[in-house]
Amino acid sequence: MSNDILEQLAQTLEARKQADPESSYVAKLHQKGLDTILKKIGEEATETVIASKGGKKDEIIYETADLWFHSMVMLSHHGLGPGDVLNELSRRFGLSGIEEKAHRKPK
């Protein structure tokens, strides 16, 4: 189910990229550009941290959903989708964090 909703959301985000920015929040974000999308991710990440510190599960879920949504808008901006991230998580599955980090390509 979770993969299905992520794929459905990704398809909706792709479709709305080209929509009228007056009628689509996603189109408005894309029209404003990557810096605006990244600023929203930063805001949502901060709100997620605050919600977590507060410990209220419903707020943590709500803010995490906002963070994931805006992260998916950013992925869409780059022509990527949830499958790309899930494939990377799958690749890492079973590796210790230390081992995985040691095998990363230098940037």
GROMACS .gro file of N, CA, C and O in nm:
model
  428
    1MET      N    1   0.081  -0.120   0.000
    1MET     CA    2   0.000   0.000   0.000
    1MET      C    3   0.085   0.126   0.000
    1MET      O    4   0.059   0.218  -0.074
    2SER      N    5   0.189   0.133   0.086
    2SER     CA    6   0.267   0.256   0.097
    2SER      C    7   0.335   0.291  -0.035
    2SER      O    8   0.341   0.408  -0.072
    3ASN      N    9   0.387   0.191  -0.107
    3ASN     CA   10   0.447   0.219  -0.236
    3ASN      C   11   0.343   0.271  -0.333
    3ASN      O   12   0.371   0.360  -0.414
    4ASP      N   13   0.221   0.217  -0.326
    4ASP     CA   14   0.115   0.260  -0.416
    4ASP      C   15   0.083   0.407  -0.395
    4ASP      O   16   0.071   0.482  -0.492
    5ILE      N   17   0.067   0.451  -0.272
    5ILE     CA   18   0.032   0.590  -0.247
    5ILE      C   19   0.147   0.682  -0.287
    5ILE      O   20   0.123   0.791  -0.340
    6LEU      N   21   0.270   0.640  -0.268
    6LEU     CA   22   0.383   0.722  -0.310
    6LEU      C   23   0.385   0.735  -0.462
    6LEU      O   24   0.410   0.843  -0.516
    7GLU      N   25   0.359   0.625  -0.533
    7GLU     CA   26   0.357   0.630  -0.679
    7GLU      C   27   0.240   0.714  -0.730
    7GLU      O   28   0.253   0.791  -0.825
    8GLN      N   29   0.123   0.701  -0.664
    8GLN     CA   30   0.008   0.783  -0.702
    8GLN      C   31   0.038   0.931  -0.681
    8GLN      O   32   0.004   1.015  -0.765
    9LEU      N   33   0.100   0.962  -0.568
    9LEU     CA   34   0.136   1.100  -0.541
    9LEU      C   35   0.237   1.151  -0.643
    9LEU      O   36   0.224   1.262  -0.694
   10ALA      N   37   0.336   1.069  -0.677
   10ALA     CA   38   0.437   1.109  -0.776
   10ALA      C   39   0.371   1.138  -0.911
   10ALA      O   40   0.406   1.237  -0.977
   11GLN      N   41   0.276   1.056  -0.952
   11GLN     CA   42   0.206   1.079  -1.078
   11GLN      C   43   0.125   1.208  -1.073
   11GLN      O   44   0.124   1.285  -1.169
   12THR      N   45   0.061   1.233  -0.962
   12THR     CA   46  -0.016   1.357  -0.946
   12THR      C   47   0.076   1.478  -0.950
   12THR      O   48   0.046   1.579  -1.016
   13LEU      N   49   0.191   1.469  -0.883
   13LEU     CA   50   0.286   1.580  -0.883
   13LEU      C   51   0.338   1.608  -1.024
   13LEU      O   52   0.352   1.724  -1.063
   14GLU      N   53   0.365   1.503  -1.100
   14GLU     CA   54   0.410   1.521  -1.239
   14GLU      C   55   0.303   1.591  -1.322
   14GLU      O   56   0.333   1.682  -1.398
   15ALA      N   57   0.180   1.548  -1.306
   15ALA     CA   58   0.070   1.607  -1.383
   15ALA      C   59   0.051   1.754  -1.346
   15ALA      O   60   0.021   1.837  -1.433
   16ARG      N   61   0.070   1.786  -1.222
   16ARG     CA   62   0.046   1.924  -1.176
   16ARG      C   63   0.162   2.017  -1.203
   16ARG      O   64   0.147   2.140  -1.192
   17LYS      N   65   0.277   1.963  -1.240
   17LYS     CA   66   0.392   2.047  -1.275
   17LYS      C   67   0.353   2.150  -1.381
   17LYS      O   68   0.397   2.264  -1.376
   18GLN      N   69   0.275   2.106  -1.479
   18GLN     CA   70   0.239   2.189  -1.594
   18GLN      C   71   0.105   2.260  -1.577
   18GLN      O   72   0.059   2.326  -1.669
   19ALA      N   73   0.043   2.245  -1.460
   19ALA     CA   74  -0.088   2.307  -1.437
   19ALA      C   75  -0.074   2.458  -1.421
   19ALA      O   76   0.036   2.513  -1.414
   20ASP      N   77  -0.186   2.524  -1.414
   20ASP     CA   78  -0.190   2.668  -1.392
   20ASP      C   79  -0.149   2.698  -1.248
   20ASP      O   80  -0.212   2.650  -1.153
   21PRO      N   81  -0.044   2.779  -1.230
   21PRO     CA   82   0.000   2.811  -1.094
   21PRO      C   83  -0.107   2.882  -1.010
   21PRO      O   84  -0.098   2.883  -0.888
   22GLU      N   85  -0.206   2.939  -1.075
   22GLU     CA   86  -0.315   3.003  -1.000
   22GLU      C   87  -0.408   2.901  -0.936
   22GLU      O   88  -0.478   2.932  -0.840
   23SER      N   89  -0.407   2.779  -0.991
   23SER     CA   90  -0.499   2.677  -0.939
   23SER      C   91  -0.428   2.556  -0.877
   23SER      O   92  -0.493   2.467  -0.825
   24SER      N   93  -0.294   2.554  -0.883
   24SER     CA   94  -0.219   2.439  -0.832
   24SER      C   95  -0.100   2.485  -0.748
   24SER      O   96  -0.011   2.554  -0.798
   25TYR      N   97  -0.101   2.443  -0.623
   25TYR     CA   98   0.010   2.473  -0.532
   25TYR      C   99   0.142   2.415  -0.586
   25TYR      O  100   0.245   2.481  -0.583
   26VAL      N  101   0.136   2.293  -0.638
   26VAL     CA  102   0.257   2.228  -0.692
   26VAL      C  103   0.310   2.307  -0.811
   26VAL      O  104   0.431   2.331  -0.822
   27ALA      N  105   0.222   2.347  -0.901
   27ALA     CA  106   0.265   2.426  -1.017
   27ALA      C  107   0.327   2.558  -0.972
   27ALA      O  108   0.427   2.604  -1.029
   28LYS      N  109   0.269   2.618  -0.868
   28LYS     CA  110   0.322   2.745  -0.816
   28LYS      C  111   0.462   2.725  -0.760
   28LYS      O  112   0.551   2.807  -0.783
   29LEU      N  113   0.484   2.614  -0.688
   29LEU     CA  114   0.618   2.585  -0.637
   29LEU      C  115   0.717   2.570  -0.751
   29LEU      O  116   0.828   2.626  -0.746
   30HIS      N  117   0.679   2.494  -0.855
   30HIS     CA  118   0.770   2.474  -0.968
   30HIS      C  119   0.795   2.604  -1.041
   30HIS      O  120   0.907   2.629  -1.087
   31GLN      N  121   0.694   2.688  -1.053
   31GLN     CA  122   0.710   2.816  -1.121
   31GLN      C  123   0.810   2.905  -1.045
   31GLN      O  124   0.890   2.973  -1.106
   32LYS      N  125   0.804   2.900  -0.913
   32LYS     CA  126   0.894   2.983  -0.832
   32LYS      C  127   1.037   2.929  -0.832
   32LYS      O  128   1.131   3.001  -0.801
   33GLY      N  129   1.053   2.798  -0.862
   33GLY     CA  130   1.186   2.743  -0.877
   33GLY      C  131   1.237   2.662  -0.760
   33GLY      O  132   1.175   2.653  -0.654
   34LEU      N  133   1.354   2.604  -0.783
   34LEU     CA  134   1.414   2.512  -0.687
   34LEU      C  135   1.440   2.575  -0.551
   34LEU      O  136   1.418   2.512  -0.448
   35ASP      N  137   1.485   2.699  -0.548
   35ASP     CA  138   1.514   2.762  -0.418
   35ASP      C  139   1.389   2.767  -0.331
   35ASP      O  140   1.398   2.745  -0.209
   36THR      N  141   1.274   2.796  -0.390
   36THR     CA  142   1.149   2.800  -0.313
   36THR      C  143   1.112   2.661  -0.264
   36THR      O  144   1.070   2.644  -0.149
   37ILE      N  145   1.129   2.561  -0.349
   37ILE     CA  146   1.101   2.422  -0.309
   37ILE      C  147   1.191   2.382  -0.193
   37ILE      O  148   1.145   2.324  -0.093
   38LEU      N  149   1.319   2.414  -0.203
   38LEU     CA  150   1.414   2.378  -0.098
   38LEU      C  151   1.385   2.453   0.033
   38LEU      O  152   1.399   2.397   0.142
   39LYS      N  153   1.343   2.578   0.021
   39LYS     CA  154   1.306   2.655   0.140
   39LYS      C  155   1.189   2.587   0.212
   39LYS      O  156   1.188   2.577   0.334
   40LYS      N  157   1.090   2.538   0.135
   40LYS     CA  158   0.976   2.468   0.195
   40LYS      C  159   1.022   2.341   0.266
   40LYS      O  160   0.974   2.309   0.374
   41ILE      N  161   1.116   2.268   0.206
   41ILE     CA  162   1.168   2.147   0.271
   41ILE      C  163   1.235   2.185   0.404
   41ILE      O  164   1.213   2.118   0.506
   42GLY      N  165   1.312   2.291   0.405
   42GLY     CA  166   1.376   2.337   0.528
   42GLY      C  167   1.274   2.373   0.635
   42GLY      O  168   1.288   2.337   0.752
   43GLU      N  169   1.168   2.445   0.594
   43GLU     CA  170   1.063   2.482   0.689
   43GLU      C  171   0.994   2.358   0.745
   43GLU      O  172   0.971   2.349   0.867
   44GLU      N  173   0.961   2.265   0.656
   44GLU     CA  174   0.891   2.144   0.700
   44GLU      C  175   0.980   2.056   0.786
   44GLU      O  176   0.932   1.994   0.881
   45ALA      N  177   1.109   2.052   0.757
   45ALA     CA  178   1.202   1.974   0.840
   45ALA      C  179   1.208   2.033   0.981
   45ALA      O  180   1.203   1.959   1.081
   46THR      N  181   1.213   2.166   0.989
   46THR     CA  182   1.215   2.232   1.119
   46THR      C  183   1.086   2.204   1.196
   46THR      O  184   1.089   2.174   1.316
   47GLU      N  185   0.972   2.213   1.127
   47GLU     CA  186   0.844   2.187   1.192
   47GLU      C  187   0.834   2.041   1.237
   47GLU      O  188   0.775   2.012   1.343
   48THR      N  189   0.894   1.950   1.162
   48THR     CA  190   0.895   1.809   1.201
   48THR      C  191   0.978   1.789   1.328
   48THR      O  192   0.938   1.715   1.419
   49VAL      N  193   1.091   1.855   1.335
   49VAL     CA  194   1.176   1.847   1.454
   49VAL      C  195   1.101   1.901   1.576
   49VAL      O  196   1.100   1.839   1.683
   50ILE      N  197   1.036   2.016   1.560
   50ILE     CA  198   0.961   2.076   1.670
   50ILE      C  199   0.848   1.983   1.715
   50ILE      O  200   0.825   1.962   1.834
   51ALA      N  201   0.777   1.925   1.618
   51ALA     CA  202   0.669   1.831   1.651
   51ALA      C  203   0.724   1.711   1.727
   51ALA      O  204   0.664   1.666   1.825
   52SER      N  205   0.836   1.660   1.684
   52SER     CA  206   0.896   1.545   1.751
   52SER      C  207   0.936   1.580   1.894
   52SER      O  208   0.913   1.502   1.987
   53LYS      N  209   0.994   1.697   1.912
   53LYS     CA  210   1.031   1.741   2.047
   53LYS      C  211   0.908   1.752   2.135
   53LYS      O  212   0.914   1.724   2.254
   54GLY      N  213   0.794   1.793   2.075
   54GLY     CA  214   0.670   1.806   2.151
   54GLY      C  215   0.608   1.673   2.186
   54GLY      O  216   0.530   1.662   2.280
   55GLY      N  217   0.641   1.570   2.108
   55GLY     CA  218   0.599   1.434   2.139
   55GLY      C  219   0.455   1.398   2.107
   55GLY      O  220   0.411   1.289   2.139
   56LYS      N  221   0.381   1.488   2.041
   56LYS     CA  222   0.242   1.458   2.006
   56LYS      C  223   0.240   1.383   1.874
   56LYS      O  224   0.277   1.438   1.769
   57LYS      N  225   0.199   1.257   1.879
   57LYS     CA  226   0.208   1.170   1.762
   57LYS      C  227   0.133   1.225   1.641
   57LYS      O  228   0.182   1.216   1.529
   58ASP      N  229   0.014   1.283   1.662
   58ASP     CA  230  -0.061   1.334   1.549
   58ASP      C  231   0.013   1.449   1.481
   58ASP      O  232   0.014   1.460   1.357
   59GLU      N  233   0.079   1.534   1.558
   59GLU     CA  234   0.157   1.644   1.500
   59GLU      C  235   0.281   1.592   1.429
   59GLU      O  236   0.319   1.643   1.323
   60ILE      N  237   0.345   1.491   1.484
   60ILE     CA  238   0.462   1.430   1.420
   60ILE      C  239   0.423   1.373   1.284
   60ILE      O  240   0.492   1.395   1.184
   61ILE      N  241   0.313   1.302   1.279
   61ILE     CA  242   0.265   1.242   1.154
   61ILE      C  243   0.232   1.352   1.053
   61ILE      O  244   0.273   1.345   0.936
   62TYR      N  245   0.159   1.453   1.095
   62TYR     CA  246   0.118   1.562   1.006
   62TYR      C  247   0.240   1.633   0.947
   62TYR      O  248   0.247   1.655   0.825
   63GLU      N  249   0.334   1.669   1.032
   63GLU     CA  250   0.453   1.742   0.985
   63GLU      C  251   0.542   1.654   0.899
   63GLU      O  252   0.601   1.701   0.801
   64THR      N  253   0.553   1.526   0.932
   64THR     CA  254   0.632   1.435   0.850
   64THR      C  255   0.568   1.420   0.712
   64THR      O  256   0.639   1.416   0.611
   65ALA      N  257   0.436   1.414   0.707
   65ALA     CA  258   0.367   1.407   0.578
   65ALA      C  259   0.398   1.531   0.494
   65ALA      O  260   0.424   1.521   0.373
   66ASP      N  261   0.399   1.650   0.556
   66ASP     CA  262   0.435   1.772   0.484
   66ASP      C  263   0.579   1.766   0.433
   66ASP      O  264   0.608   1.806   0.319
   67LEU      N  265   0.668   1.715   0.517
   67LEU     CA  266   0.809   1.703   0.478
   67LEU      C  267   0.825   1.608   0.360
   67LEU      O  268   0.896   1.638   0.263
   68TRP      N  269   0.759   1.492   0.368
   68TRP     CA  270   0.766   1.396   0.258
   68TRP      C  271   0.708   1.455   0.130
   68TRP      O  272   0.763   1.438   0.021
   69PHE      N  273   0.594   1.523   0.142
   69PHE     CA  274   0.529   1.583   0.025
   69PHE      C  275   0.625   1.680  -0.045
   69PHE      O  276   0.646   1.671  -0.166
   70HIS      N  277   0.682   1.771   0.031
   70HIS     CA  278   0.771   1.870  -0.031
   70HIS      C  279   0.899   1.807  -0.082
   70HIS      O  280   0.955   1.851  -0.183
   71SER      N  281   0.945   1.701  -0.017
   71SER     CA  282   1.062   1.627  -0.067
   71SER      C  283   1.028   1.563  -0.202
   71SER      O  284   1.112   1.559  -0.293
   72MET      N  285   0.906   1.514  -0.214
   72MET     CA  286   0.865   1.454  -0.342
   72MET      C  287   0.850   1.559  -0.451
   72MET      O  288   0.880   1.532  -0.568
   73VAL      N  289   0.809   1.681  -0.415
   73VAL     CA  290   0.807   1.790  -0.514
   73VAL      C  291   0.949   1.816  -0.562
   73VAL      O  292   0.973   1.833  -0.682
   74MET      N  293   1.046   1.817  -0.470
   74MET     CA  294   1.186   1.838  -0.507
   74MET      C  295   1.235   1.725  -0.598
   74MET      O  296   1.301   1.750  -0.699
   75LEU      N  297   1.202   1.601  -0.564
   75LEU     CA  298   1.241   1.488  -0.650
   75LEU      C  299   1.183   1.507  -0.789
   75LEU      O  300   1.253   1.488  -0.890
   76SER      N  301   1.057   1.544  -0.796
   76SER     CA  302   0.990   1.565  -0.924
   76SER      C  303   1.061   1.674  -1.005
   76SER      O  304   1.077   1.662  -1.127
   77HIS      N  305   1.104   1.778  -0.937
   77HIS     CA  306   1.177   1.887  -1.004
   77HIS      C  307   1.300   1.833  -1.077
   77HIS      O  308   1.336   1.882  -1.184
   78HIS      N  309   1.362   1.732  -1.019
   78HIS     CA  310   1.484   1.674  -1.076
   78HIS      C  311   1.456   1.553  -1.165
   78HIS      O  312   1.550   1.484  -1.207
   79GLY      N  313   1.328   1.526  -1.192
   79GLY     CA  314   1.294   1.412  -1.277
   79GLY      C  315   1.308   1.279  -1.204
   79GLY      O  316   1.326   1.175  -1.269
   80LEU      N  317   1.302   1.282  -1.073
   80LEU     CA  318   1.313   1.161  -0.992
   80LEU      C  319   1.181   1.133  -0.924
   80LEU      O  320   1.092   1.218  -0.920
   81GLY      N  321   1.170   1.015  -0.868
   81GLY     CA  322   1.049   0.978  -0.798
   81GLY      C  323   1.078   0.890  -0.679
   81GLY      O  324   1.193   0.858  -0.649
   82PRO      N  325   0.973   0.848  -0.611
   82PRO     CA  326   0.992   0.767  -0.491
   82PRO      C  327   1.062   0.634  -0.520
   82PRO      O  328   1.136   0.584  -0.435
   83GLY      N  329   1.042   0.579  -0.637
   83GLY     CA  330   1.109   0.454  -0.673
   83GLY      C  331   1.261   0.466  -0.668
   83GLY      O  332   1.329   0.371  -0.628
   84ASP      N  333   1.312   0.582  -0.708
   84ASP     CA  334   1.457   0.603  -0.704
   84ASP      C  335   1.509   0.597  -0.560
   84ASP      O  336   1.613   0.537  -0.534
   85VAL      N  337   1.436   0.659  -0.470
   85VAL     CA  338   1.477   0.659  -0.329
   85VAL      C  339   1.458   0.521  -0.268
   85VAL      O  340   1.544   0.472  -0.195
   86LEU      N  341   1.345   0.457  -0.300
   86LEU     CA  342   1.320   0.323  -0.246
   86LEU      C  343   1.425   0.223  -0.296
   86LEU      O  344   1.468   0.136  -0.220
   87ASN      N  345   1.469   0.237  -0.420
   87ASN     CA  346   1.575   0.150  -0.472
   87ASN      C  347   1.705   0.170  -0.395
   87ASN      O  348   1.776   0.073  -0.366
   88GLU      N  349   1.735   0.294  -0.361
   88GLU     CA  350   1.856   0.320  -0.283
   88GLU      C  351   1.844   0.262  -0.142
   88GLU      O  352   1.939   0.204  -0.090
   89LEU      N  353   1.727   0.278  -0.081
   89LEU     CA  354   1.707   0.218   0.051
   89LEU      C  355   1.718   0.066   0.045
   89LEU      O  356   1.777   0.004   0.133
   90SER      N  357   1.666   0.008  -0.061
   90SER     CA  358   1.675  -0.136  -0.079
   90SER      C  359   1.821  -0.180  -0.093
   90SER      O  360   1.862  -0.281  -0.038
   91ARG      N  361   1.898  -0.101  -0.168
   91ARG     CA  362   2.040  -0.131  -0.187
   91ARG      C  363   2.112  -0.131  -0.052
   91ARG      O  364   2.199  -0.213  -0.027
   92ARG      N  365   2.073  -0.040   0.035
   92ARG     CA  366   2.139  -0.027   0.165
   92ARG      C  367   2.091  -0.130   0.267
   92ARG      O  368   2.158  -0.151   0.368
   93PHE      N  369   1.977  -0.191   0.242
   93PHE     CA  370   1.918  -0.282   0.340
   93PHE      C  371   2.015  -0.395   0.372
   93PHE      O  372   2.072  -0.457   0.283
   94GLY      N  373   2.036  -0.419   0.498
   94GLY     CA  374   2.125  -0.527   0.540
   94GLY      C  375   2.269  -0.482   0.561
   94GLY      O  376   2.351  -0.558   0.610
   95LEU      N  377   2.301  -0.358   0.521
   95LEU     CA  378   2.435  -0.304   0.545
   95LEU      C  379   2.431  -0.222   0.673
   95LEU      O  380   2.333  -0.153   0.700
   96SER      N  381   2.538  -0.227   0.746
   96SER     CA  382   2.545  -0.135   0.861
   96SER      C  383   2.566   0.005   0.805
   96SER      O  384   2.618   0.023   0.694
   97GLY      N  385   2.526   0.105   0.879
   97GLY     CA  386   2.547   0.243   0.836
   97GLY      C  387   2.694   0.274   0.815
   97GLY      O  388   2.731   0.345   0.722
   98ILE      N  389   2.778   0.218   0.898
   98ILE     CA  390   2.922   0.241   0.885
   98ILE      C  391   2.975   0.179   0.756
   98ILE      O  392   3.051   0.240   0.682
   99GLU      N  393   2.930   0.056   0.728
   99GLU     CA  394   2.973  -0.013   0.606
   99GLU      C  395   2.924   0.061   0.482
   99GLU      O  396   2.998   0.080   0.386
  100GLU      N  397   2.797   0.102   0.484
  100GLU     CA  398   2.739   0.171   0.368
  100GLU      C  399   2.814   0.300   0.341
  100GLU      O  400   2.850   0.331   0.227
  101LYS      N  401   2.843   0.376   0.445
  101LYS     CA  402   2.912   0.503   0.428
  101LYS      C  403   3.053   0.483   0.373
  101LYS      O  404   3.102   0.562   0.293
  102ALA      N  405   3.120   0.376   0.412
  102ALA     CA  406   3.255   0.347   0.365
  102ALA      C  407   3.257   0.316   0.215
  102ALA      O  408   3.360   0.335   0.150
  103HIS      N  409   3.145   0.267   0.160
  103HIS     CA  410   3.140   0.230   0.019
  103HIS      C  411   3.088   0.343  -0.072
  103HIS      O  412   3.079   0.324  -0.191
  104ARG      N  413   3.056   0.457  -0.016
  104ARG     CA  414   3.006   0.568  -0.097
  104ARG      C  415   3.118   0.624  -0.183
  104ARG      O  416   3.235   0.628  -0.145
  105LYS      N  417   3.076   0.672  -0.300
  105LYS     CA  418   3.171   0.738  -0.388
  105LYS      C  419   3.200   0.877  -0.333
  105LYS      O  420   3.110   0.945  -0.285
  106PRO      N  421   3.325   0.920  -0.340
  106PRO     CA  422   3.357   1.056  -0.295
  106PRO      C  423   3.284   1.157  -0.384
  106PRO      O  424   3.271   1.136  -0.503
  107LYS      N  425   3.241   1.266  -0.322
  107LYS     CA  426   3.169   1.369  -0.398
  107LYS      C  427   3.265   1.472  -0.453
  107LYS      O  428   3.366   1.500  -0.409
   0.00000   0.00000   0.00000
